[in-house]
Each structure stands twice: as structure tokens, then as C-alpha cells.
Tab-separated table of C-alpha atoms in Angstrom:
chain	number	residue	atom	x	y	z
R	1	MET	CA	14.789	34.163	10.822
R	2	SER	CA	14.333	34.259	7.103
R	3	PRO	CA	11.148	34.665	5.433
R	4	ALA	CA	11.300	31.284	3.686
R	5	LEU	CA	12.135	29.519	6.842
R	6	ARG	CA	9.216	31.241	8.714
R	7	ALA	CA	6.865	30.207	6.026
R	8	ALA	CA	8.267	26.550	5.855
R	9	ALA	CA	7.555	26.335	9.572
R	10	ALA	CA	4.050	27.841	9.394
R	11	TYR	CA	2.922	25.162	6.848
R	12	SER	CA	4.854	22.267	8.719
R	13	TRP	CA	2.846	22.742	11.638
R	14	ARG	CA	-0.381	22.959	9.881
R	15	VAL	CA	0.318	19.850	7.791
R	16	LEU	CA	1.226	18.017	11.349
R	17	VAL	CA	-2.040	19.256	12.821
R	18	VAL	CA	-3.979	18.002	9.485
R	19	GLY	CA	-2.080	14.644	9.719
R	20	ALA	CA	-2.670	14.307	13.414
R	21	LEU	CA	-6.470	14.840	12.646
R	22	VAL	CA	-6.531	12.488	9.687
R	23	TYR	CA	-4.681	9.752	11.734
R	24	ALA	CA	-7.115	10.196	14.562
R	25	VAL	CA	-10.208	9.924	12.322
R	26	PHE	CA	-8.894	6.793	10.671
R	27	SER	CA	-8.285	5.378	13.979
R	28	ILE	CA	-11.576	5.865	15.173
R	29	LEU	CA	-13.186	4.593	12.087
R	30	GLY	CA	-11.016	1.572	12.408
R	31	ARG	CA	-12.242	0.957	16.066
R	32	PHE	CA	-15.732	1.213	14.871
R	33	HIS	CA	-15.369	-0.278	11.177
R	34	GLU	CA	-18.547	-2.203	11.545
R	35	ILE	CA	-20.510	1.058	12.283
R	36	ALA	CA	-18.663	3.178	9.453
R	37	VAL	CA	-19.434	0.089	6.653
R	38	ALA	CA	-23.010	-0.018	7.654
R	39	VAL	CA	-23.290	3.876	7.299
R	40	PHE	CA	-21.474	3.713	3.685
R	41	LEU	CA	-23.761	0.778	2.587
R	42	GLY	CA	-26.664	2.869	3.720
R	43	LEU	CA	-25.491	5.711	1.790
R	44	VAL	CA	-25.112	3.273	-1.223
R	45	VAL	CA	-28.532	2.110	-0.839
R	46	THR	CA	-29.872	5.674	-0.559
R	47	ALA	CA	-28.269	6.984	-3.771
R	48	MET	CA	-29.403	3.891	-5.601
R	49	LEU	CA	-33.068	3.830	-4.502
R	50	ARG	CA	-33.641	7.574	-3.988
R	51	PRO	CA	-34.965	8.285	-7.660
R	52	THR	CA	-37.417	5.222	-7.319
R	53	ALA	CA	-38.540	6.280	-3.862
R	54	ASP	CA	-39.008	10.009	-5.280
R	55	LEU	CA	-40.965	8.785	-8.043
R	56	LEU	CA	-43.356	6.624	-5.980
R	57	ALA	CA	-43.839	9.511	-3.443
R	58	ARG	CA	-45.366	11.453	-6.086
R	59	ARG	CA	-48.391	9.053	-6.092
R	60	MET	CA	-48.347	7.595	-2.455
R	61	PRO	CA	-47.090	8.718	1.133
R	62	ARG	CA	-43.402	9.064	1.513
R	63	GLY	CA	-43.306	5.931	4.202
R	64	ILE	CA	-44.949	3.725	1.896
R	65	ALA	CA	-42.773	4.640	-1.197
R	66	VAL	CA	-39.394	3.931	0.918
R	67	ALA	CA	-40.935	1.030	1.984
R	68	VAL	CA	-41.882	-0.378	-1.557
R	69	SER	CA	-38.562	0.573	-2.954
R	70	LEU	CA	-36.501	-1.310	-0.189
R	71	LEU	CA	-38.995	-4.380	-0.277
R	72	GLY	CA	-38.832	-4.297	-4.221
R	73	SER	CA	-34.826	-4.421	-4.242
R	74	ILE	CA	-34.653	-7.020	-1.560
R	75	ILE	CA	-36.902	-9.198	-3.334
R	76	VAL	CA	-34.911	-8.832	-6.501
R	77	LEU	CA	-31.592	-9.376	-4.930
R	78	LEU	CA	-33.031	-12.850	-3.155
R	79	GLY	CA	-34.311	-13.814	-6.473
R	80	VAL	CA	-31.005	-13.400	-8.229
R	81	LEU	CA	-29.445	-15.323	-5.131
R	82	ALA	CA	-32.030	-18.100	-5.456
R	83	LEU	CA	-31.190	-18.409	-9.110
R	84	VAL	CA	-27.757	-18.787	-8.567
R	85	GLY	CA	-28.031	-21.456	-5.892
R	86	GLU	CA	-30.655	-23.487	-8.125
R	87	THR	CA	-27.918	-23.189	-10.931
R	88	VAL	CA	-25.383	-24.664	-8.887
R	89	ALA	CA	-27.415	-27.283	-7.258
R	90	GLY	CA	-28.852	-28.421	-10.554
R	91	GLU	CA	-25.003	-28.900	-12.166
R	92	ARG	CA	-23.617	-30.237	-9.060
R	93	ALA	CA	-23.651	-33.809	-10.426
R	94	VAL	CA	-22.472	-32.716	-13.918
R	95	LEU	CA	-19.681	-30.401	-12.373
R	96	GLN	CA	-18.388	-33.205	-10.359
R	97	GLU	CA	-17.782	-35.347	-13.352
R	98	GLU	CA	-16.458	-32.551	-15.618
R	99	PHE	CA	-14.115	-31.404	-12.744
R	100	GLY	CA	-12.889	-34.980	-12.110
R	101	ALA	CA	-12.222	-35.368	-15.790
R	102	GLY	CA	-10.891	-31.973	-16.230
R	103	ILE	CA	-8.083	-32.460	-13.413
R	104	GLY	CA	-7.107	-35.605	-15.396
R	105	ARG	CA	-7.149	-33.718	-18.688
R	106	ILE	CA	-4.747	-30.950	-16.611
R	107	GLU	CA	-2.319	-33.812	-15.255
R	108	HIS	CA	-1.960	-35.576	-18.607
R	109	TRP	CA	-1.327	-31.883	-20.382
R	110	LEU	CA	1.490	-31.314	-17.643
R	111	GLU	CA	2.947	-34.639	-18.347
R	112	GLN	CA	3.407	-33.701	-22.144
R	113	PRO	CA	5.875	-31.274	-23.670
R	114	PRO	CA	7.176	-28.545	-22.532
R	115	PHE	CA	6.456	-29.343	-18.893
R	116	ARG	CA	7.153	-33.138	-18.849
R	117	LEU	CA	6.357	-33.458	-15.104
R	118	ASN	CA	6.637	-36.777	-13.435
R	119	PRO	CA	3.538	-38.334	-12.895
R	120	GLU	CA	4.542	-39.699	-9.587
R	121	ALA	CA	5.103	-35.966	-8.597
R	122	LEU	CA	1.276	-35.318	-9.221
R	123	THR	CA	0.112	-38.294	-7.560
R	124	ASP	CA	2.388	-37.525	-4.352
R	125	LEU	CA	0.976	-33.804	-4.577
R	126	GLN	CA	-2.543	-35.249	-4.276
R	127	SER	CA	-1.512	-37.698	-1.588
R	128	ARG	CA	0.143	-35.003	0.598
R	129	ILE	CA	-2.940	-32.518	0.157
R	130	GLY	CA	-5.012	-35.312	1.471
R	131	GLN	CA	-2.665	-35.916	4.538
R	132	PHE	CA	-2.504	-31.903	5.121
R	133	LEU	CA	-6.514	-32.183	5.349
R	134	SER	CA	-6.797	-34.959	7.493
R	135	SER	CA	-4.047	-34.054	9.915
R	136	HIS	CA	-5.322	-30.243	10.175
R	137	ARG	CA	-8.902	-31.282	10.501
R	138	SER	CA	-9.491	-29.547	13.813
R	139	THR	CA	-7.995	-26.311	12.530
R	140	LEU	CA	-10.179	-26.310	9.396
R	141	ILE	CA	-13.133	-27.033	11.629
R	142	SER	CA	-12.245	-23.959	14.000
R	143	THR	CA	-11.756	-21.775	11.094
R	144	ALA	CA	-15.172	-22.670	9.712
R	145	LEU	CA	-16.663	-21.922	13.061
R	146	SER	CA	-14.802	-18.414	13.013
R	147	GLY	CA	-16.173	-18.085	9.649
R	148	ALA	CA	-19.728	-18.560	11.017
R	149	GLY	CA	-19.103	-15.754	13.531
R	150	ARG	CA	-17.894	-13.675	10.857
R	151	LEU	CA	-21.098	-14.306	9.016
R	152	VAL	CA	-23.030	-13.128	12.043
R	153	GLN	CA	-21.026	-9.994	12.033
R	154	VAL	CA	-21.798	-9.586	8.067
R	155	LEU	CA	-25.770	-10.192	8.638
R	156	THR	CA	-25.560	-7.504	11.550
R	157	VAL	CA	-23.805	-4.726	9.414
R	158	LEU	CA	-26.399	-5.413	6.696
R	159	ALA	CA	-28.901	-4.887	8.913
R	160	LEU	CA	-27.768	-1.796	10.507
R	161	ALA	CA	-27.173	-0.711	6.837
R	162	LEU	CA	-30.625	-1.292	5.880
R	163	PHE	CA	-31.842	0.418	9.168
R	164	CYS	CA	-29.756	3.647	8.298
R	165	SER	CA	-31.027	3.629	4.740
R	166	VAL	CA	-34.700	3.700	5.806
R	167	PHE	CA	-34.186	6.961	7.649
R	168	PHE	CA	-31.731	8.221	4.772
R	169	LEU	CA	-34.444	7.748	2.141
R	170	GLN	CA	-37.378	9.108	4.566
R	171	SER	CA	-35.495	12.262	6.001
R	172	GLY	CA	-32.113	12.591	4.542
R	173	ASP	CA	-32.600	16.085	3.947
R	174	ARG	CA	-34.086	17.022	7.281
R	175	GLN	CA	-31.165	15.314	9.202
R	176	TRP	CA	-28.471	17.110	6.892
R	177	ASN	CA	-30.175	20.454	7.756
R	178	TRP	CA	-30.141	19.834	11.420
R	179	PHE	CA	-26.533	18.771	11.283
R	180	CYS	CA	-25.822	21.982	9.476
R	181	SER	CA	-27.545	23.978	12.260
R	182	GLN	CA	-25.315	22.572	14.968
R	183	LEU	CA	-22.226	24.350	13.291
R	184	PRO	CA	-20.955	27.483	13.870
R	185	VAL	CA	-22.927	30.182	11.700
R	186	GLY	CA	-19.754	31.177	9.749
R	187	ALA	CA	-19.294	27.725	8.602
R	188	ARG	CA	-22.846	26.280	7.870
R	189	GLY	CA	-23.147	27.658	4.358
R	190	ARG	CA	-19.728	26.440	3.213
R	191	VAL	CA	-20.389	23.061	4.855
R	192	ALA	CA	-23.849	22.696	3.337
R	193	LEU	CA	-22.292	23.771	-0.154
R	194	ALA	CA	-19.494	20.860	0.189
R	195	GLY	CA	-21.828	18.493	1.430
R	196	ARG	CA	-24.272	18.857	-1.487
R	197	ALA	CA	-21.524	18.763	-3.812
R	198	GLY	CA	-20.148	15.728	-2.271
R	199	TRP	CA	-23.434	13.948	-2.357
R	200	ARG	CA	-23.899	14.668	-6.040
R	201	THR	CA	-20.526	13.227	-6.958
R	202	PHE	CA	-21.247	10.073	-4.882
R	203	THR	CA	-24.743	9.585	-6.280
R	204	GLY	CA	-23.048	9.918	-9.835
R	205	TYR	CA	-20.190	7.454	-8.870
R	206	THR	CA	-22.630	4.866	-7.361
R	207	HIS	CA	-25.024	4.966	-10.614
R	208	GLY	CA	-22.119	4.829	-12.699
R	209	ILE	CA	-20.207	1.750	-10.837
R	210	VAL	CA	-23.265	-0.114	-11.059
R	211	LEU	CA	-23.967	0.419	-14.444
R	212	VAL	CA	-20.327	-0.644	-15.362
R	213	ALA	CA	-20.505	-3.711	-13.035
R	214	ALA	CA	-23.780	-4.790	-14.649
R	215	THR	CA	-22.292	-4.378	-18.289
R	216	ASN	CA	-19.187	-6.450	-17.363
R	217	ALA	CA	-21.312	-9.175	-15.726
R	218	ILE	CA	-23.540	-9.274	-18.764
R	219	LEU	CA	-20.630	-9.488	-21.168
R	220	VAL	CA	-18.884	-12.317	-18.685
R	221	GLY	CA	-22.207	-14.416	-18.635
R	222	VAL	CA	-22.682	-14.407	-22.301
R	223	ALA	CA	-19.108	-15.172	-23.229
R	224	LEU	CA	-18.786	-18.006	-20.650
R	225	PHE	CA	-22.163	-19.473	-21.562
R	226	ALA	CA	-21.119	-19.585	-25.343
R	227	LEU	CA	-17.884	-21.094	-24.489
R	228	GLY	CA	-19.895	-23.736	-22.721
R	229	VAL	CA	-18.066	-23.201	-19.228
R	230	PRO	CA	-20.113	-24.413	-16.186
R	231	LEU	CA	-21.137	-21.974	-13.371
R	232	ALA	CA	-21.693	-19.192	-16.027
R	233	VAL	CA	-24.355	-17.253	-13.656
R	234	PRO	CA	-22.571	-17.426	-10.595
R	235	LEU	CA	-19.268	-16.242	-12.251
R	236	ALA	CA	-21.231	-13.412	-13.899
R	237	LEU	CA	-22.435	-12.458	-10.411
R	238	LEU	CA	-19.092	-12.802	-8.979
R	239	GLU	CA	-17.663	-10.441	-11.957
R	240	PHE	CA	-20.562	-7.869	-10.812
R	241	PHE	CA	-19.600	-7.622	-7.304
R	242	ALA	CA	-15.660	-7.662	-8.069
R	243	ALA	CA	-16.210	-4.653	-10.585
R	244	PHE	CA	-16.972	-2.479	-7.537
R	245	ILE	CA	-13.260	-2.582	-6.900
R	246	PRO	CA	-11.665	-0.404	-9.769
R	247	LEU	CA	-8.859	-1.681	-11.873
R	248	ILE	CA	-8.126	-5.086	-9.830
R	249	GLY	CA	-11.650	-6.484	-9.131
R	250	SER	CA	-12.632	-7.785	-12.645
R	251	PRO	CA	-9.183	-9.292	-13.501
R	252	ILE	CA	-9.438	-11.244	-9.982
R	253	ALA	CA	-13.045	-12.471	-11.170
R	254	LEU	CA	-12.291	-13.407	-14.616
R	255	ALA	CA	-8.986	-15.361	-13.307
R	256	VAL	CA	-11.425	-17.493	-11.169
R	257	ALA	CA	-13.553	-18.131	-14.414
R	258	ALA	CA	-10.456	-19.016	-16.120
R	259	VAL	CA	-9.494	-21.592	-13.550
R	260	VAL	CA	-13.030	-23.232	-13.796
R	261	ALA	CA	-12.555	-23.219	-17.510
R	262	LEU	CA	-9.200	-24.856	-17.008
R	263	ALA	CA	-10.818	-27.501	-14.808
R	264	SER	CA	-13.478	-28.226	-16.774
R	265	GLU	CA	-13.127	-27.488	-20.478
R	266	GLY	CA	-9.358	-27.871	-20.903
R	267	PRO	CA	-6.533	-25.303	-21.669
R	268	VAL	CA	-7.713	-23.889	-25.074
R	269	ILE	CA	-10.802	-22.671	-23.275
R	270	ALA	CA	-9.145	-21.621	-20.321
R	271	ALA	CA	-6.928	-19.518	-22.963
R	272	VAL	CA	-9.882	-17.882	-24.378
R	273	VAL	CA	-11.170	-17.061	-21.200
R	274	VAL	CA	-7.746	-15.168	-20.373
R	275	ALA	CA	-8.150	-13.301	-23.747
R	276	LEU	CA	-11.572	-12.169	-22.245
R	277	ILE	CA	-9.799	-10.728	-19.385
R	278	VAL	CA	-7.911	-8.547	-21.525
R	279	ILE	CA	-10.685	-7.610	-24.063
R	280	ILE	CA	-12.941	-7.071	-21.303
R	281	GLY	CA	-10.361	-4.937	-19.326
R	282	GLN	CA	-9.946	-2.661	-22.395
R	283	ILE	CA	-13.619	-2.180	-22.901
R	284	GLU	CA	-13.958	-1.215	-19.366
R	285	GLY	CA	-10.791	1.030	-19.233
R	286	HIS	CA	-11.209	2.742	-22.461
R	287	LEU	CA	-14.905	2.811	-22.913
R	288	LEU	CA	-17.280	2.430	-20.209
R	289	HIS	CA	-15.181	4.518	-17.252
R	290	PRO	CA	-14.910	7.515	-19.886
R	291	LEU	CA	-18.234	7.340	-20.761
R	292	VAL	CA	-20.196	6.252	-17.653
R	293	MET	CA	-17.837	7.672	-15.031
R	294	SER	CA	-16.231	11.000	-16.314
R	295	TRP	CA	-19.489	13.289	-15.925
R	296	ALA	CA	-19.582	12.028	-12.126
R	297	VAL	CA	-15.715	11.390	-11.130
R	298	ARG	CA	-12.780	13.223	-12.624
R	299	LEU	CA	-9.820	11.417	-11.080
R	300	HIS	CA	-6.647	10.834	-12.849
R	301	PRO	CA	-6.043	6.930	-13.265
R	302	VAL	CA	-2.732	7.185	-11.082
R	303	VAL	CA	-5.010	8.814	-8.422
R	304	VAL	CA	-7.557	5.844	-8.642
R	305	ALA	CA	-4.873	3.172	-8.559
R	306	LEU	CA	-3.109	4.825	-5.536
R	307	SER	CA	-6.449	4.988	-3.789
R	308	VAL	CA	-7.459	1.605	-4.279
R	309	VAL	CA	-3.983	0.279	-3.039
R	310	GLY	CA	-3.983	2.518	-0.213
R	311	GLY	CA	-7.545	1.688	0.741
R	312	ALA	CA	-6.505	-2.126	0.721
R	313	ILE	CA	-3.553	-1.597	2.932
R	314	ALA	CA	-5.516	0.242	5.620
R	315	ALA	CA	-8.641	-1.880	5.558
R	316	GLY	CA	-8.503	-4.640	3.152
R	317	VAL	CA	-11.179	-5.418	0.697
R	318	VAL	CA	-13.713	-2.787	2.283
R	319	GLY	CA	-10.817	-0.259	1.789
R	320	ALA	CA	-10.391	-0.840	-1.648
R	321	VAL	CA	-13.981	-0.327	-2.134
R	322	VAL	CA	-14.444	2.584	-0.281
R	323	ALA	CA	-11.305	4.592	-1.248
R	324	VAL	CA	-12.187	5.827	-4.909
R	325	PRO	CA	-15.833	7.255	-3.744
R	326	LEU	CA	-14.356	8.580	-0.563
R	327	VAL	CA	-11.409	10.502	-2.585
R	328	SER	CA	-14.230	11.623	-5.186
R	329	VAL	CA	-16.266	13.221	-2.553
R	330	LEU	CA	-13.403	15.077	-0.857
R	331	TRP	CA	-12.041	16.287	-4.275
R	332	ALA	CA	-15.742	17.488	-5.263
R	333	ALA	CA	-15.971	19.177	-1.930
R	334	ARG	CA	-12.798	20.918	-2.388
R	335	GLN	CA	-13.787	22.010	-6.041
R	336	ALA	CA	-16.972	23.330	-4.561
R	337	LEU	CA	-15.523	25.409	-1.952
R	338	ARG	CA	-12.978	26.671	-4.323
R	339	GLY	CA	-15.857	27.728	-6.745
R	340	GLU	CA	-14.286	25.383	-9.483
R	341	GLN	CA	-17.015	23.059	-9.495
R	342	PRO	CA	-17.646	21.393	-13.043
R	343	GLU	CA	-20.339	22.435	-15.186
R	344	THR	CA	-21.789	19.325	-15.416
R	345	GLN	CA	-22.256	18.854	-11.550
R	346	LYS	CA	-23.704	22.572	-11.139
R	347	PRO	CA	-27.318	23.007	-10.439
R	348	ARG	CA	-29.285	24.629	-13.491
R	349	SER	CA	-29.796	27.759	-11.625
R	350	TRP	CA	-26.142	28.253	-11.211
R	351	ARG	CA	-25.739	27.689	-15.082
R	352	LYS	CA	-28.314	30.346	-15.971
R	353	ARG	CA	-26.634	33.138	-13.941
R	354	LYS	CA	-23.152	34.317	-13.037
R	355	LYS	CA	-22.415	33.734	-9.193
R	356	LYS	CA	-21.417	36.889	-7.719
R	357	GLU	CA	-21.816	36.341	-3.889
R	358	PRO	CA	-18.999	34.432	-1.891
R	359	ALA	CA	-19.115	30.712	-1.914
R	360	GLY	CA	-20.168	30.489	1.713
R	361	ASP	CA	-23.132	32.720	1.542
R	362	GLU	CA	-25.697	30.419	-0.167
R	363	GLY	CA	-25.823	26.845	-0.824
R	364	PRO	CA	-27.139	25.314	-3.920
R	365	ALA	CA	-30.788	24.972	-4.770
R	366	ASP	CA	-32.539	21.590	-3.718
R	367	GLU	CA	-35.260	19.753	-5.824
R	368	ALA	CA	-37.957	22.259	-4.509
R	369	GLY	CA	-35.908	25.448	-5.591
R	370	ASN	CA	-35.110	26.487	-1.946
R	371	THR	CA	-31.509	27.399	-0.941
R	372	SER	CA	-29.651	25.338	1.497
R	373	GLY	CA	-27.994	28.110	2.977
R	374	MET	CA	-28.413	30.088	6.238
R	375	SER	CA	-32.037	30.140	6.317
R	376	LYS	CA	-32.291	26.352	6.120
R	377	ALA	CA	-29.494	25.744	8.703
R	378	ARG	CA	-31.031	27.802	11.329
R	379	ALA	CA	-34.233	25.568	11.206
R	380	THR	CA	-35.011	24.003	14.389
R	381	PRO	CA	-33.231	20.515	14.972
R	382	GLU	CA	-35.208	17.661	13.704
R	383	GLY	CA	-35.009	14.008	14.569
């Protein structure tokens, strides 16, 4: 047997084993996707609130600091939702009139050149929509009821995520050290090193994407308010959450804003909103992401696009949101294990001295200056 064929066979069975392992992991996550989503959200909350909890823990017990951080964030979130609900309720009557008048303007616009649609066709379309709704009323009701069941699942996932975040904020380091202590002795140091590098990348990505989303939401809200488009605050909030899906989230949210502008203010304002989609997309792609995200995540745009599309195919919207941070964490772990960790992600102790020992002998230093290598990994298991 030729050496080339022997090498190809050796690589082939390894690729098959890795592929089978990845398929098994994703199959398990697919069957228990609610738990996976809850843990992911718990990690996101931990990454966002960990600095605040650490700061408060200097002046009060750790448990009270965690409780204050979580309760404060929940109050802020409920306040924002209440503001959105009050805005929609206050503009409901005006919105009905504007949307009715806007639909009339759209019909008149479609009857003019260059479209020249038959007015009877538009009237027939409205009657057909009414007939469809009346004939499928039972289906719509069952869909609404299934949506209510889905809402219960969402609330359950959020409650589990909050429960996980409490313990991650309170004793996440001890939980990680306990996990490392359960591994074989030869793998503890490398797993600790890869895990801490991945957590730094995940934290940086979370902070960066929140900053980008908040900037986009502020720009959209100010622009829509200046153009006189109704529901500026809810549409800005939609833009904030949509920005968590890279590349495609912001255009979809702004497309919804363009439809609202078309129905309420006419085609001219809608065209301005479409131009706004292009401008904000350029600002996000060429200014915000390079400045905010490059220090935390170093992935090529093609990799980001493929990750988003692949995640969406595998798990829908949740997969599109999780794909980029997952790929970023895996890449950071690989770079750390290969000794190619970027300077911006290395602890300060590594920048001051040249590393001479193998990557698996000792982990990076934590906030207290202690290493996360073999001595910590051998600690007794803790809850």
C-alpha cells in the first residue's frame, strides 16, 4: 500500500469519527434544545452581569450582589417593555386612522402609472382576504392556541435561564474547576486553558454585540422619529433584538419599518427608510463591527455568513443567533491550544513574560492571580 493511500485512509477514519461525534452532539442538543437554549441564555446573562456583580461584591456579600444585579436588570427590561406597550396603546387610535388612510394612498398609487392596476382587482383582493379569514377561522384559533402553548415553553426556558444564571454568577469558577477535576489528569490543563480562552471570547462577543445592537437601535429610533413614522420606539426595540442575528437581522427589522412607513406616511418616506437600511448596514459593517468586535472575535465575513445560514438551517432563528458565538468560542479554544492566542486576548501575565512551558501544563491566571492548572483542577468537587 502506498504511503499516500495509507495517510488518506488514516485521515478518513478520523474525519468519520469526528463527524459522527458532531452529529451525535447536535442530535442530543436537538432533542433537548430547550435546555440548550436556557443554558446559552444563562451564559449570556452571566457575561453581561458578571462585571456588575463583581463590582457590587466588593461592598456587599456575593449572594446579595448577584440578586441586586439580576433584579436591577429585570426591572430595566420590564420598564422598557412597559414603555413600548404604553406607546402602542397611546397611538392605537391614531394608528388606525393613519393605516386606513395609508392603505387608501397605496391603492391610489398603484392605480397610477407605471403600475396601472385595476381598482376592481384591489377590491377583489380585499374581499378574498376577508373570505379566507372567515373560512379559516377555526384554523386561526387553533394556531393562536398553539402559540399560547409555545409562549408557556418560552417562559419556562426563560425561567430556567434565570435559574442557571444565578448559580453561574454566584459560583461559576468553582463549577468550572469541579468539571475540570472530573477529567483525566493529562487533559485537565488543556481543557482549562481552552475553556478560559473560549469564555473570554464569548464575553467579548456578548458585550460587543449588545453595544452594536444598542447603537443600531438608537440610530433607527432617532431616524424614524425625525421622519414622523409611528411606532418609532417599538421598531427601534425590534431593531435591537434583530441585530443579534449578524448580517440579516438588521435588514429584516428595517424592512418591517419600511412597511410601516409605507402604510402610514406614503412611498416617499418608505423610500427614505429603505435608504436608511443601506446607510445603517454600511455603518454596522464598516465601522461598528471592525471597531467593537475585532478585539473579541476574529472571523472572516464569509465564515460569519456561512455560520448564520448553517445555524438557521439547523435550528431556525435560535441557530442563527447561537452560530457565530459558538464558532468564535471553538476558534478561540483552538488558537489557545495551539499557542496562537491573539495578544489582545492574552492575560497580562502572559504579555510580560515569554511562555516556555507546554500549553497543557498550566492555565491562565484568574482575577486573583492564581493559575487554573493542575492544582485547582485537583480540588475537591464542589456543588
